[in-house]
mmCIF file with all atom_site columns, N, CA and C in Angstrom:
data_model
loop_
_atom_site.group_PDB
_atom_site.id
_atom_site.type_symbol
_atom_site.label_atom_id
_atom_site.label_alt_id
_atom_site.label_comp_id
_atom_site.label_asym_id
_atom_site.label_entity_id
_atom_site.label_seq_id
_atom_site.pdbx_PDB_ins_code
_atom_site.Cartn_x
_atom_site.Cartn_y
_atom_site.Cartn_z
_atom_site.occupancy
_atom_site.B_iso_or_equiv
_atom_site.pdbx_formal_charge
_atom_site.auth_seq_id
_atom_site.auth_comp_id
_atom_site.auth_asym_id
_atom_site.auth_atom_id
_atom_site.pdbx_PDB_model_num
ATOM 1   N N  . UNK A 1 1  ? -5.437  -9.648  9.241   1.00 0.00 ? 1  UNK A N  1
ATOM 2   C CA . UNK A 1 1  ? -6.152  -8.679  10.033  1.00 0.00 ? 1  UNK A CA 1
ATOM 3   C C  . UNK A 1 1  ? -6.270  -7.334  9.321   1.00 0.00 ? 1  UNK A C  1
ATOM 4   N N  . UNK A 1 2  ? -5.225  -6.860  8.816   1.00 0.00 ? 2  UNK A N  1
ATOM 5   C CA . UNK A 1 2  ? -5.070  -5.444  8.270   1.00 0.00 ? 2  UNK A CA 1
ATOM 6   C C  . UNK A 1 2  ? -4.034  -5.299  7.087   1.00 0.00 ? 2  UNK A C  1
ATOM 7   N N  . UNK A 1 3  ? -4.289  -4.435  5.824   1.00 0.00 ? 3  UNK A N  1
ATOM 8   C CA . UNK A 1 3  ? -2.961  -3.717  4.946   1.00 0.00 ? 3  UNK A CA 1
ATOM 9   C C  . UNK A 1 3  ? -2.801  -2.446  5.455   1.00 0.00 ? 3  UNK A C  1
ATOM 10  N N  . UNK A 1 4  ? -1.382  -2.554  6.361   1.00 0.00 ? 4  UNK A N  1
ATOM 11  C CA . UNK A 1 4  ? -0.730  -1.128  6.473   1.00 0.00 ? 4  UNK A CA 1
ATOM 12  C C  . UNK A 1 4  ? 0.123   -0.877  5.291   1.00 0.00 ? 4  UNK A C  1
ATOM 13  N N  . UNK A 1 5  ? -0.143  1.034   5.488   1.00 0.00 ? 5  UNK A N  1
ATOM 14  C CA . UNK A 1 5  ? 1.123   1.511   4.336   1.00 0.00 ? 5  UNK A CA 1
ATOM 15  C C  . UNK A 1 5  ? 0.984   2.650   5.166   1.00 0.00 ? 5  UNK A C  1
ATOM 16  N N  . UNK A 1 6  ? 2.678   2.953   5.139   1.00 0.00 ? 6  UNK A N  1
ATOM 17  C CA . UNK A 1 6  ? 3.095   3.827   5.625   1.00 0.00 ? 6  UNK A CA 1
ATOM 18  C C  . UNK A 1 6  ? 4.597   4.604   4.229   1.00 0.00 ? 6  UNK A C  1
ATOM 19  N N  . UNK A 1 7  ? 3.995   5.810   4.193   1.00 0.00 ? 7  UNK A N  1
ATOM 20  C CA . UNK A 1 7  ? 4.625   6.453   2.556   1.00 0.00 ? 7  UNK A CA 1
ATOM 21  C C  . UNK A 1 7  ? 4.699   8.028   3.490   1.00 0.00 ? 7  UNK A C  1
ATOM 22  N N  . UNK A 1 8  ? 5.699   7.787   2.886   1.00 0.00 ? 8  UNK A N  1
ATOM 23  C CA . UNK A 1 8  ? 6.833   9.317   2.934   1.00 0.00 ? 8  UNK A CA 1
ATOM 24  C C  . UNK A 1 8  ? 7.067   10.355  1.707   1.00 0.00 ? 8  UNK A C  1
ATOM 25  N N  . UNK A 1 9  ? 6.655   10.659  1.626   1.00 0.00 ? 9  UNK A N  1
ATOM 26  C CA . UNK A 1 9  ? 6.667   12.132  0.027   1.00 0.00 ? 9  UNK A CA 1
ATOM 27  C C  . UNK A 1 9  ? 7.418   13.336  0.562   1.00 0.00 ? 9  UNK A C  1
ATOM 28  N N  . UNK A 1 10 ? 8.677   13.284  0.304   1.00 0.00 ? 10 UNK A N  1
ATOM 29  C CA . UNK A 1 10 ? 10.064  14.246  0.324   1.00 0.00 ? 10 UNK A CA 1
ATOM 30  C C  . UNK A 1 10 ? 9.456   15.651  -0.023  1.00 0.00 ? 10 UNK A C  1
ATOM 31  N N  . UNK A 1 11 ? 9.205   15.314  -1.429  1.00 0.00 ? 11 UNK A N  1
ATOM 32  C CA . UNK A 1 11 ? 8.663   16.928  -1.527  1.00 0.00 ? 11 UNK A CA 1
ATOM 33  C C  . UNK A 1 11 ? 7.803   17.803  -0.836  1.00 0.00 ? 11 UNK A C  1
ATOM 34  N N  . UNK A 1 12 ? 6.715   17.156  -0.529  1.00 0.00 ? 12 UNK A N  1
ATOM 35  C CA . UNK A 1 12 ? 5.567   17.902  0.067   1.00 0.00 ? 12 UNK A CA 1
ATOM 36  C C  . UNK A 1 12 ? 5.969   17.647  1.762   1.00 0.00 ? 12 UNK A C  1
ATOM 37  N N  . UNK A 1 13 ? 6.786   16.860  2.374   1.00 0.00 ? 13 UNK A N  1
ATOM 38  C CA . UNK A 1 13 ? 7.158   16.678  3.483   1.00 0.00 ? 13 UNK A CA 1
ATOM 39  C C  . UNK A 1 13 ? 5.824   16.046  4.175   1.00 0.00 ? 13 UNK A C  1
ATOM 40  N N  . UNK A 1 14 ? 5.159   15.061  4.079   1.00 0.00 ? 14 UNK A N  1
ATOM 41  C CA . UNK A 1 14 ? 3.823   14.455  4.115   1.00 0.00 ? 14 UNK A CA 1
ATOM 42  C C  . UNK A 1 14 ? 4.000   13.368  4.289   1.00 0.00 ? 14 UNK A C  1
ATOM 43  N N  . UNK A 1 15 ? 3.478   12.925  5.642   1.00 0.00 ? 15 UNK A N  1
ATOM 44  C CA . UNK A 1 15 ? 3.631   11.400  6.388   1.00 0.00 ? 15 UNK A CA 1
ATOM 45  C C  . UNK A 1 15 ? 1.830   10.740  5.736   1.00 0.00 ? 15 UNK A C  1
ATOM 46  N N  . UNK A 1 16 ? 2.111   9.936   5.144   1.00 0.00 ? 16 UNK A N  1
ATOM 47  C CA . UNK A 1 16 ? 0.901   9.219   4.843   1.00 0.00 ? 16 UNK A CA 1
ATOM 48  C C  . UNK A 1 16 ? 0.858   7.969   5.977   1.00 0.00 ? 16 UNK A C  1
ATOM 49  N N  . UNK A 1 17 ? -0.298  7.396   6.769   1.00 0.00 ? 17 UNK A N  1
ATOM 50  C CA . UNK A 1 17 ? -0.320  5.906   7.308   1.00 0.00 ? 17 UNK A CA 1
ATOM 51  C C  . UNK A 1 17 ? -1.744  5.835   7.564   1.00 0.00 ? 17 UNK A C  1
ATOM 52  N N  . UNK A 1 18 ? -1.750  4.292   6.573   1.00 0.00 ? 18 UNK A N  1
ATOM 53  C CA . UNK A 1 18 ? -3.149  4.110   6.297   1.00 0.00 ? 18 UNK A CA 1
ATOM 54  C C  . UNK A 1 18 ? -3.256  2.374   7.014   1.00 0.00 ? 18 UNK A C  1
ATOM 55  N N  . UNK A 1 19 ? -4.360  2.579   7.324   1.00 0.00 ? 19 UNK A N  1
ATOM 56  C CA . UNK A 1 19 ? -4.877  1.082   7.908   1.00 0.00 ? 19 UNK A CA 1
ATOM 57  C C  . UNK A 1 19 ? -6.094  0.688   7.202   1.00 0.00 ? 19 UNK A C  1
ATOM 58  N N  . UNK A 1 20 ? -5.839  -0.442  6.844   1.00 0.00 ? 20 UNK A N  1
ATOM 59  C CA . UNK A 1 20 ? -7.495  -1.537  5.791   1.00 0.00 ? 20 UNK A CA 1
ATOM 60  C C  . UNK A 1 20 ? -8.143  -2.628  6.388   1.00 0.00 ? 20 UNK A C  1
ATOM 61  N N  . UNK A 1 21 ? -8.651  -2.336  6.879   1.00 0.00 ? 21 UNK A N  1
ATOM 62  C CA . UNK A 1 21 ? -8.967  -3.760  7.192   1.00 0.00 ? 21 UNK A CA 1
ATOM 63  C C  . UNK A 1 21 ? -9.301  -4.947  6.666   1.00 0.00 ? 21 UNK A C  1
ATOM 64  N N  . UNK A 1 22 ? -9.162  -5.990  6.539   1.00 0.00 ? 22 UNK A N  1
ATOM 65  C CA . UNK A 1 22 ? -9.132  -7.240  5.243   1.00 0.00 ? 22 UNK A CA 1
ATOM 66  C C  . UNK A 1 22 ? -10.464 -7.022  5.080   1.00 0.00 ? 22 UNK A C  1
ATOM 67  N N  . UNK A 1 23 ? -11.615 -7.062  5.950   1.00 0.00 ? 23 UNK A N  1
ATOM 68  C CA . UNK A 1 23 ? -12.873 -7.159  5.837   1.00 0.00 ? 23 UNK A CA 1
ATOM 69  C C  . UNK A 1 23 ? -13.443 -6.291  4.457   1.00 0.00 ? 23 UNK A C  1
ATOM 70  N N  . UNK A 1 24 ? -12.779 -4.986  4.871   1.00 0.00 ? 24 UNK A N  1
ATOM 71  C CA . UNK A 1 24 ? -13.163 -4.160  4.029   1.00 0.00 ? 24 UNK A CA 1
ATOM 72  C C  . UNK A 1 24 ? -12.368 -4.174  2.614   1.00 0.00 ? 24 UNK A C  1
ATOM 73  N N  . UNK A 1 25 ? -11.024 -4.563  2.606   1.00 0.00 ? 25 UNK A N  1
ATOM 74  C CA . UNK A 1 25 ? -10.522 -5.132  1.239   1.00 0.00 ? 25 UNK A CA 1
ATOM 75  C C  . UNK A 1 25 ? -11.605 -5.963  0.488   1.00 0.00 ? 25 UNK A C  1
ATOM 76  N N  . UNK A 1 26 ? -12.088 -6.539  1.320   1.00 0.00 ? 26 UNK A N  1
ATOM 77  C CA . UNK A 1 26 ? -13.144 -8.132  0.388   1.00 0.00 ? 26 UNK A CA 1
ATOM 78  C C  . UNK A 1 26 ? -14.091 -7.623  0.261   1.00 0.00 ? 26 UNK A C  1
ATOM 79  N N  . UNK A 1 27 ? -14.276 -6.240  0.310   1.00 0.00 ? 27 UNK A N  1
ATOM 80  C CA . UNK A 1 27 ? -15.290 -5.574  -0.447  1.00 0.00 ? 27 UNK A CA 1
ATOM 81  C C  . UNK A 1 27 ? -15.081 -5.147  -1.406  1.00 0.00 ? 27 UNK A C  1
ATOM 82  N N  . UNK A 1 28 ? -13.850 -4.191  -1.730  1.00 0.00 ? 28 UNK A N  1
ATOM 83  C CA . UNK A 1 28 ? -13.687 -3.298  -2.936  1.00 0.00 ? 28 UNK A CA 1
ATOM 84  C C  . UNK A 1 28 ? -13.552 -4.477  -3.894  1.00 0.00 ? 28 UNK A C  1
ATOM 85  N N  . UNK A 1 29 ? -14.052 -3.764  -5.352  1.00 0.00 ? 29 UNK A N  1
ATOM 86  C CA . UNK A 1 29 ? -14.432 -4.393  -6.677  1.00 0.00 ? 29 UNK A CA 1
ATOM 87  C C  . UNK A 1 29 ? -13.002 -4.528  -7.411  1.00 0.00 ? 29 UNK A C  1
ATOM 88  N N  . UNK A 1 30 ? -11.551 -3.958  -6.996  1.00 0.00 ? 30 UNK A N  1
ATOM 89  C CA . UNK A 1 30 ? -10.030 -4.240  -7.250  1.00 0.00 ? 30 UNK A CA 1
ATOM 90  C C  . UNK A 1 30 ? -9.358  -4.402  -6.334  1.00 0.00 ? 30 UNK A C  1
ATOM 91  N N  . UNK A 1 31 ? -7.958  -4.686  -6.459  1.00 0.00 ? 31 UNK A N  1
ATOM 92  C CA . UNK A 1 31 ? -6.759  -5.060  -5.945  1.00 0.00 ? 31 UNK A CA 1
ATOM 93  C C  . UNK A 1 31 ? -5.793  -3.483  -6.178  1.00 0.00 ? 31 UNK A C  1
ATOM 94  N N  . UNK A 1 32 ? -6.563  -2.386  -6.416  1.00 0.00 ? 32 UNK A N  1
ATOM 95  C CA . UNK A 1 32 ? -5.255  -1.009  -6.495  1.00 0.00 ? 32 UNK A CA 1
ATOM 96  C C  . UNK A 1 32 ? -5.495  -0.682  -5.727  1.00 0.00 ? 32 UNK A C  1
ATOM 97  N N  . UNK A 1 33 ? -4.335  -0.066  -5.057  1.00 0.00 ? 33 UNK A N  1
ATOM 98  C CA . UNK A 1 33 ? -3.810  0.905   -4.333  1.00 0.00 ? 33 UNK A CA 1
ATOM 99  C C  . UNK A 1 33 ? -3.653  2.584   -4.323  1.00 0.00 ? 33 UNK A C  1
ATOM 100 N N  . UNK A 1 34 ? -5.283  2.580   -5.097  1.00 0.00 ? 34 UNK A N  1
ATOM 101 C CA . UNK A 1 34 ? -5.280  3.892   -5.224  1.00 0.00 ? 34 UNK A CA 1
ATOM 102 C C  . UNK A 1 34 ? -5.501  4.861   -4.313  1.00 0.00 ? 34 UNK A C  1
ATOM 103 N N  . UNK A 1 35 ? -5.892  4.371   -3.187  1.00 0.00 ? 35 UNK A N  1
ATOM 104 C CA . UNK A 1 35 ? -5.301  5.926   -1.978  1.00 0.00 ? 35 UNK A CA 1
ATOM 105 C C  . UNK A 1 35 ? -4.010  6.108   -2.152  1.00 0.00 ? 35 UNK A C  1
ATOM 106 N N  . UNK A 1 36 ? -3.182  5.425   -2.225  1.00 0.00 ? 36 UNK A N  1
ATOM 107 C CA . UNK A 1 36 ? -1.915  6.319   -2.081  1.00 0.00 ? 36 UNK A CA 1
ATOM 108 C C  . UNK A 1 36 ? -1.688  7.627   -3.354  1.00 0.00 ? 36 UNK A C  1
ATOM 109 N N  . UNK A 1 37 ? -1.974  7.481   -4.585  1.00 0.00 ? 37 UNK A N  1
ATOM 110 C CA . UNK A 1 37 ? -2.171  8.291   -5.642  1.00 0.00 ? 37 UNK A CA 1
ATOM 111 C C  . UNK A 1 37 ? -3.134  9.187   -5.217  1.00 0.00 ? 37 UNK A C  1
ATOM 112 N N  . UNK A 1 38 ? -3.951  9.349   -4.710  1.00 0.00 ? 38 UNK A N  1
ATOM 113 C CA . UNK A 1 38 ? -5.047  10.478  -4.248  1.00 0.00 ? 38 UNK A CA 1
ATOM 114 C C  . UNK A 1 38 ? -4.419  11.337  -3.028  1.00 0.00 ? 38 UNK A C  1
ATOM 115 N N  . UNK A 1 39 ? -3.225  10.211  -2.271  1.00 0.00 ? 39 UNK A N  1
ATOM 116 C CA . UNK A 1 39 ? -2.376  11.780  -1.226  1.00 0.00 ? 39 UNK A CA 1
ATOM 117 C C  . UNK A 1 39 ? -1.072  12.142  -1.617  1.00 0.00 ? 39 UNK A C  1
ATOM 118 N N  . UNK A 1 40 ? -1.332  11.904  -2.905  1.00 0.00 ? 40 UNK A N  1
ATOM 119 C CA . UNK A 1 40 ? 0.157   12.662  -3.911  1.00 0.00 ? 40 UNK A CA 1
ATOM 120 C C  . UNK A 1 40 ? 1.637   11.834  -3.366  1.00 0.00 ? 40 UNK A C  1
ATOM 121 N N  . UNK A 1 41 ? 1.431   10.301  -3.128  1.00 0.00 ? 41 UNK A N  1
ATOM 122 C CA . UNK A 1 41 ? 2.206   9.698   -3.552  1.00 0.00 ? 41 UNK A CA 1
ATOM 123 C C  . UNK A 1 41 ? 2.482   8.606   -5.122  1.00 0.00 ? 41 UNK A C  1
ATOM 124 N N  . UNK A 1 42 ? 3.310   8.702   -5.356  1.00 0.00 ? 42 UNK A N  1
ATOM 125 C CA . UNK A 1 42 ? 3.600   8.277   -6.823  1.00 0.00 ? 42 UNK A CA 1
ATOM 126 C C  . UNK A 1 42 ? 3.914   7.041   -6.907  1.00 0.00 ? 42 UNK A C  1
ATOM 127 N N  . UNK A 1 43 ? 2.775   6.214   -6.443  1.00 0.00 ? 43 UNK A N  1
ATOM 128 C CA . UNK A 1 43 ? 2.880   4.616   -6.555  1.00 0.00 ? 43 UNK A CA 1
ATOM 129 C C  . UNK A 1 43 ? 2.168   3.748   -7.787  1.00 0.00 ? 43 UNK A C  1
ATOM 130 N N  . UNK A 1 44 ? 2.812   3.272   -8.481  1.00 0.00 ? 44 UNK A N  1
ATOM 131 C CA . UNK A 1 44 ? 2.442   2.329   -9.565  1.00 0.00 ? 44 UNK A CA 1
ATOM 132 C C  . UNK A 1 44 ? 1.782   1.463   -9.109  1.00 0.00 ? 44 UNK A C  1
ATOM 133 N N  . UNK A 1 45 ? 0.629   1.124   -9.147  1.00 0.00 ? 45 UNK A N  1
ATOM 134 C CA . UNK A 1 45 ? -0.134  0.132   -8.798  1.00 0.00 ? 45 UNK A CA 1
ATOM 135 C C  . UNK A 1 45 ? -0.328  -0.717  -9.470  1.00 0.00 ? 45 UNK A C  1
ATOM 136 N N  . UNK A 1 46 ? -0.036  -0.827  -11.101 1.00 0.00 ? 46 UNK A N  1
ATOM 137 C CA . UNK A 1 46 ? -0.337  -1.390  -12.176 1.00 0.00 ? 46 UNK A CA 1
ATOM 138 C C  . UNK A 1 46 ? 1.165   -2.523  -12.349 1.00 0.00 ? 46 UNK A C  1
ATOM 139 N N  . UNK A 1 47 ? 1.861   -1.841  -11.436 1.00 0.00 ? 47 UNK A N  1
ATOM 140 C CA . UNK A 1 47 ? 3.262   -2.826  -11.396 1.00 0.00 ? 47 UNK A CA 1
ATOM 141 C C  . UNK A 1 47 ? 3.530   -3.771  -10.223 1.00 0.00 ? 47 UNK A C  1
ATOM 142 N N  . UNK A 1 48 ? 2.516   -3.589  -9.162  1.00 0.00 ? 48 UNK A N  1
ATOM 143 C CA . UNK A 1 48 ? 2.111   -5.177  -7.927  1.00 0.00 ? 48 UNK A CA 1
ATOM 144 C C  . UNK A 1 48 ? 0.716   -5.678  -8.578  1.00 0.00 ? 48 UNK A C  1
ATOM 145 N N  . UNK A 1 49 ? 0.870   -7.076  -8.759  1.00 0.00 ? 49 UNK A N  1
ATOM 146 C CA . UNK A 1 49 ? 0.478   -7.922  -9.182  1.00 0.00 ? 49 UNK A CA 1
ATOM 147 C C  . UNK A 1 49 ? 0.054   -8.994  -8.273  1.00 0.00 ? 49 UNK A C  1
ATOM 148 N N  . UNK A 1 50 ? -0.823  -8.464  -6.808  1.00 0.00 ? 50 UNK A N  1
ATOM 149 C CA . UNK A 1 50 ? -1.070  -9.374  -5.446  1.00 0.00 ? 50 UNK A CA 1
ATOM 150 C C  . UNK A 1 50 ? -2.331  -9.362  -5.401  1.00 0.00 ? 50 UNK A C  1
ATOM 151 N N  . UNK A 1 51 ? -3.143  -10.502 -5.506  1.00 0.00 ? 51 UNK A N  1
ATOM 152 C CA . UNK A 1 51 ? -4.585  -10.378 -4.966  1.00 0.00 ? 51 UNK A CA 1
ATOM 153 C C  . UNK A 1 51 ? -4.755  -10.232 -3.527  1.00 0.00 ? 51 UNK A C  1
ATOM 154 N N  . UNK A 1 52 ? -5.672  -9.994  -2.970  1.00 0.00 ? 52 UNK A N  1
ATOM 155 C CA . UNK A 1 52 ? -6.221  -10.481 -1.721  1.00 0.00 ? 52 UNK A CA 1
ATOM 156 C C  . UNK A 1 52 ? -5.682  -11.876 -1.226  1.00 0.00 ? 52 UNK A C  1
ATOM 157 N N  . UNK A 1 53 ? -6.041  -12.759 -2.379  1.00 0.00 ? 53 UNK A N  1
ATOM 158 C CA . UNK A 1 53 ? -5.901  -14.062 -1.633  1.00 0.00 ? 53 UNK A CA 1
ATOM 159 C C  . UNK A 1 53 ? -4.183  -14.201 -1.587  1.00 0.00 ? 53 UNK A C  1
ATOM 160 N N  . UNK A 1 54 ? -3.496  -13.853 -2.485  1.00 0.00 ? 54 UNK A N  1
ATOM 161 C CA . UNK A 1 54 ? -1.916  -14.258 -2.133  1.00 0.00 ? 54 UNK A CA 1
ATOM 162 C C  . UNK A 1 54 ? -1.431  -13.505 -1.083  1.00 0.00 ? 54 UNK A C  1
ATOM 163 N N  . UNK A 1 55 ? -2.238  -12.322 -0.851  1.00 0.00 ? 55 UNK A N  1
ATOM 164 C CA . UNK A 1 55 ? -1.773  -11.554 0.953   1.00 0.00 ? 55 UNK A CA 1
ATOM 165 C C  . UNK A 1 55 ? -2.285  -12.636 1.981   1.00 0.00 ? 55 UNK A C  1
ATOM 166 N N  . UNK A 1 56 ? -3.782  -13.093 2.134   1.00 0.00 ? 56 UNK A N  1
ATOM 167 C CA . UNK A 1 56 ? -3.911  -13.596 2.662   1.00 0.00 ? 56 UNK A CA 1
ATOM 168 C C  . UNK A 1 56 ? -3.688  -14.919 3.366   1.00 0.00 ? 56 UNK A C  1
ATOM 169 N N  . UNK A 1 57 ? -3.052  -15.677 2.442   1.00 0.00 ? 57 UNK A N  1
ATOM 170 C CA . UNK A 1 57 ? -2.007  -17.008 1.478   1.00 0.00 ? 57 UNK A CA 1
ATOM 171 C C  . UNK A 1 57 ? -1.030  -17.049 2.361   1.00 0.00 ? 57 UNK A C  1
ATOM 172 N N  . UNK A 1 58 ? -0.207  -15.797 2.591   1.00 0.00 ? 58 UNK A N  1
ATOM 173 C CA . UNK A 1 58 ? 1.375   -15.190 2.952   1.00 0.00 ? 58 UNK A CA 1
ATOM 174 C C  . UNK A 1 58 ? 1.511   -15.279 4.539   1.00 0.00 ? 58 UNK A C  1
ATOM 175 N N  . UNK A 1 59 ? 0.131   -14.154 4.564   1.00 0.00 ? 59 UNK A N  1
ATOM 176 C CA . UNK A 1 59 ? 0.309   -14.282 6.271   1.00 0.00 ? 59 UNK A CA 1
ATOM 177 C C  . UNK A 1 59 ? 0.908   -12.794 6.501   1.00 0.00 ? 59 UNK A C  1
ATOM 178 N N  . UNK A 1 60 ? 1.473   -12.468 7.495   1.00 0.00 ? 60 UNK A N  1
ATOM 179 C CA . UNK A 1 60 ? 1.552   -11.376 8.215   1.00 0.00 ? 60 UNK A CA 1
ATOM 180 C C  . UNK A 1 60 ? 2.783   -11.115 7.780   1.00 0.00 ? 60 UNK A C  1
ATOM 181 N N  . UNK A 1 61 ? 3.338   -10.094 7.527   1.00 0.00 ? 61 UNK A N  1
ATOM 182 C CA . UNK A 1 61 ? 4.758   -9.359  7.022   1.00 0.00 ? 61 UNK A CA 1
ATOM 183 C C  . UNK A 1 61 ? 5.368   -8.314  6.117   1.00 0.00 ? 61 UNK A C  1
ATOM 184 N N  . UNK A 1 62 ? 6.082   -8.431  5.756   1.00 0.00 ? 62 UNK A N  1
ATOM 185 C CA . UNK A 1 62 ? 6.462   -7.059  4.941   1.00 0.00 ? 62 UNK A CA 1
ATOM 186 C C  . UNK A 1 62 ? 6.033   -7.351  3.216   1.00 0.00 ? 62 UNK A C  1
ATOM 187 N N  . UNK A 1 63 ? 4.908   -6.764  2.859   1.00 0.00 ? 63 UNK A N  1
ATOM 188 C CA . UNK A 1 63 ? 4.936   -6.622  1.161   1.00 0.00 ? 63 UNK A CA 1
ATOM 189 C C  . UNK A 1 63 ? 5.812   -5.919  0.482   1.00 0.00 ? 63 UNK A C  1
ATOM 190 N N  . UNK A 1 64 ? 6.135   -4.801  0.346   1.00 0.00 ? 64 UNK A N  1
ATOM 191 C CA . UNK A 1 64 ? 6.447   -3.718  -0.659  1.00 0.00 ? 64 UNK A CA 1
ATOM 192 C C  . UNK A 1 64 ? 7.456   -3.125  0.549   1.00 0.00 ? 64 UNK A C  1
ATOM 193 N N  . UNK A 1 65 ? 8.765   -2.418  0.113   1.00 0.00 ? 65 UNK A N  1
ATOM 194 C CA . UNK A 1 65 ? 9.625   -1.228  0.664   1.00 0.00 ? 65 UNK A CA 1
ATOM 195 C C  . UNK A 1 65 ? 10.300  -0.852  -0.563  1.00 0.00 ? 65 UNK A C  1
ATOM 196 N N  . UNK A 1 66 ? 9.606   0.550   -1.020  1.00 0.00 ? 66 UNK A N  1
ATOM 197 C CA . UNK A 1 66 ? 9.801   1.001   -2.548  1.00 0.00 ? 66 UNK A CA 1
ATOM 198 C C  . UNK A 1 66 ? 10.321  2.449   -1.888  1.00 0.00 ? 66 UNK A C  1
ATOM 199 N N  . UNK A 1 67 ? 11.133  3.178   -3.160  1.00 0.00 ? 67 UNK A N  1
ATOM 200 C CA . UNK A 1 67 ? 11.281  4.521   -3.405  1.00 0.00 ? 67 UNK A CA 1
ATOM 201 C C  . UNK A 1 67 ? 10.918  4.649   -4.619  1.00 0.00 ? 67 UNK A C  1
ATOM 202 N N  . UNK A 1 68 ? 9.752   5.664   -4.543  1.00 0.00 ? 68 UNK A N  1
ATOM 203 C CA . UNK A 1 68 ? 9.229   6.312   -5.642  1.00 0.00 ? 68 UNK A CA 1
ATOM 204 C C  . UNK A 1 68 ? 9.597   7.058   -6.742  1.00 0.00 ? 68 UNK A C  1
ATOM 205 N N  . UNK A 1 69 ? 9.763   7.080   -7.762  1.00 0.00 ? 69 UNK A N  1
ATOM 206 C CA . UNK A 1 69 ? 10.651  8.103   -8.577  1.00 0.00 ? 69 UNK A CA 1
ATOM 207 C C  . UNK A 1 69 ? 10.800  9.481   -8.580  1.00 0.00 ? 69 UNK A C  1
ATOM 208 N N  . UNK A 1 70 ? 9.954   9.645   -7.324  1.00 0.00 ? 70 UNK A N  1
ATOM 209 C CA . UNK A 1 70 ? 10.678  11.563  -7.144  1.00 0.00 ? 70 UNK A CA 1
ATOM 210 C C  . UNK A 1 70 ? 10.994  11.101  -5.628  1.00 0.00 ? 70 UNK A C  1
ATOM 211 N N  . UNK A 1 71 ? 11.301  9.929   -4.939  1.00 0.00 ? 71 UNK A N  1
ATOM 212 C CA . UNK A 1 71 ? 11.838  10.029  -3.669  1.00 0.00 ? 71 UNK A CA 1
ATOM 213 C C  . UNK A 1 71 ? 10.869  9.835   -2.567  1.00 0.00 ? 71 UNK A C  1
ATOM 214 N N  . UNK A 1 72 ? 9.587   9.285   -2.883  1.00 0.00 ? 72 UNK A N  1
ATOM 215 C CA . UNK A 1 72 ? 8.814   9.415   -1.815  1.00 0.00 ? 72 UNK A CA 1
ATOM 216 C C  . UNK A 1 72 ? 9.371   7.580   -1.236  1.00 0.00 ? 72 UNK A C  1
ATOM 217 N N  . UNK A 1 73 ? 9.041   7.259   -0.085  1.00 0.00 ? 73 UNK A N  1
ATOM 218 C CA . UNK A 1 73 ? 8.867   6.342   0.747   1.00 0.00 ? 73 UNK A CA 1
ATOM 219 C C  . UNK A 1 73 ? 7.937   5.313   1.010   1.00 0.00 ? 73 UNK A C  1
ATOM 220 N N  . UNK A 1 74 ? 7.893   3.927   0.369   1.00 0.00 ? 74 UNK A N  1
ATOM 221 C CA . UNK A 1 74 ? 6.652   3.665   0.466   1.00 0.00 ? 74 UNK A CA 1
ATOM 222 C C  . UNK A 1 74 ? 6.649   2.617   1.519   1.00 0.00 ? 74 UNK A C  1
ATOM 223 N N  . UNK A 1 75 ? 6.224   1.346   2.374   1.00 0.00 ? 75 UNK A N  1
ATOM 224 C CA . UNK A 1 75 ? 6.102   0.495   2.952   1.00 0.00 ? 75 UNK A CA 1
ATOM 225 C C  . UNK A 1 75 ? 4.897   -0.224  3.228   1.00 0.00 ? 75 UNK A C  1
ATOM 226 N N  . UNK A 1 76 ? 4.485   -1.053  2.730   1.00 0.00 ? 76 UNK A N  1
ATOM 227 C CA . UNK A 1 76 ? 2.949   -1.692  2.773   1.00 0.00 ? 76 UNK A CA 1
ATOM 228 C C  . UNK A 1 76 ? 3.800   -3.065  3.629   1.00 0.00 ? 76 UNK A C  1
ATOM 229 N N  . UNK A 1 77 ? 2.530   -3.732  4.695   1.00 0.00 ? 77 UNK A N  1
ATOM 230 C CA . UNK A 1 77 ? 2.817   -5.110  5.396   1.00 0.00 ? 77 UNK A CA 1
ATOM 231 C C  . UNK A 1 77 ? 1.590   -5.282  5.560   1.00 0.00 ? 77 UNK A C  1
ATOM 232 N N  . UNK A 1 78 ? 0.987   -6.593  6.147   1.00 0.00 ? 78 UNK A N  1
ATOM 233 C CA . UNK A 1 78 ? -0.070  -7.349  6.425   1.00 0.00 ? 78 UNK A CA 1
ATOM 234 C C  . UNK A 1 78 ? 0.275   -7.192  7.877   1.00 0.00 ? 78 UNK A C  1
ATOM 235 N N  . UNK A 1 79 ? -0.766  -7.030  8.725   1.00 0.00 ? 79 UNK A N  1
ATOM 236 C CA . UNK A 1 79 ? -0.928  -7.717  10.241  1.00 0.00 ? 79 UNK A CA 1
ATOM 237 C C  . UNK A 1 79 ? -1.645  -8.417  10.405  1.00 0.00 ? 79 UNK A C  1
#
């Protein structure tokens, strides 16, 4: 149904929570996670290695629960 991420950035004290809808995933031309880098969280995107189809594959649940290397908070899941 959806990629949530919900990211926490210590420094700037900045609640990020983003909702995707798959529909609109199976549009974009990649698999990065580059909103989170555009609201000044420090997520490697080049280091998850998940298409669409292995989210979709999986089913509903927890992907990713990372700390960022200056401390931010990250949490991505499928609904």
């Amino acid at each position: 149904e959806a990629l949530r991420v919900l990211a926490y950035d210590q420094r700037a004290r900045k609640l990020v929570n983003v909702s995707i809808p798959f529909w609109l995933l199976r549009l974009a031309p990649s698999n990065k996670f580059s909103f989170l880098s555009d609201n000044g969280i420090d997520f490697d995107s080049d280091r998850v290695h998940l298409t669409l189809e292995d989210l979709e594959r999986r089913g509903p649940g927890l992907i990713l629960d990372q700390a960022d290397r200056r401390g931010s908070q990250v949490l991505v899941w499928t609904e």
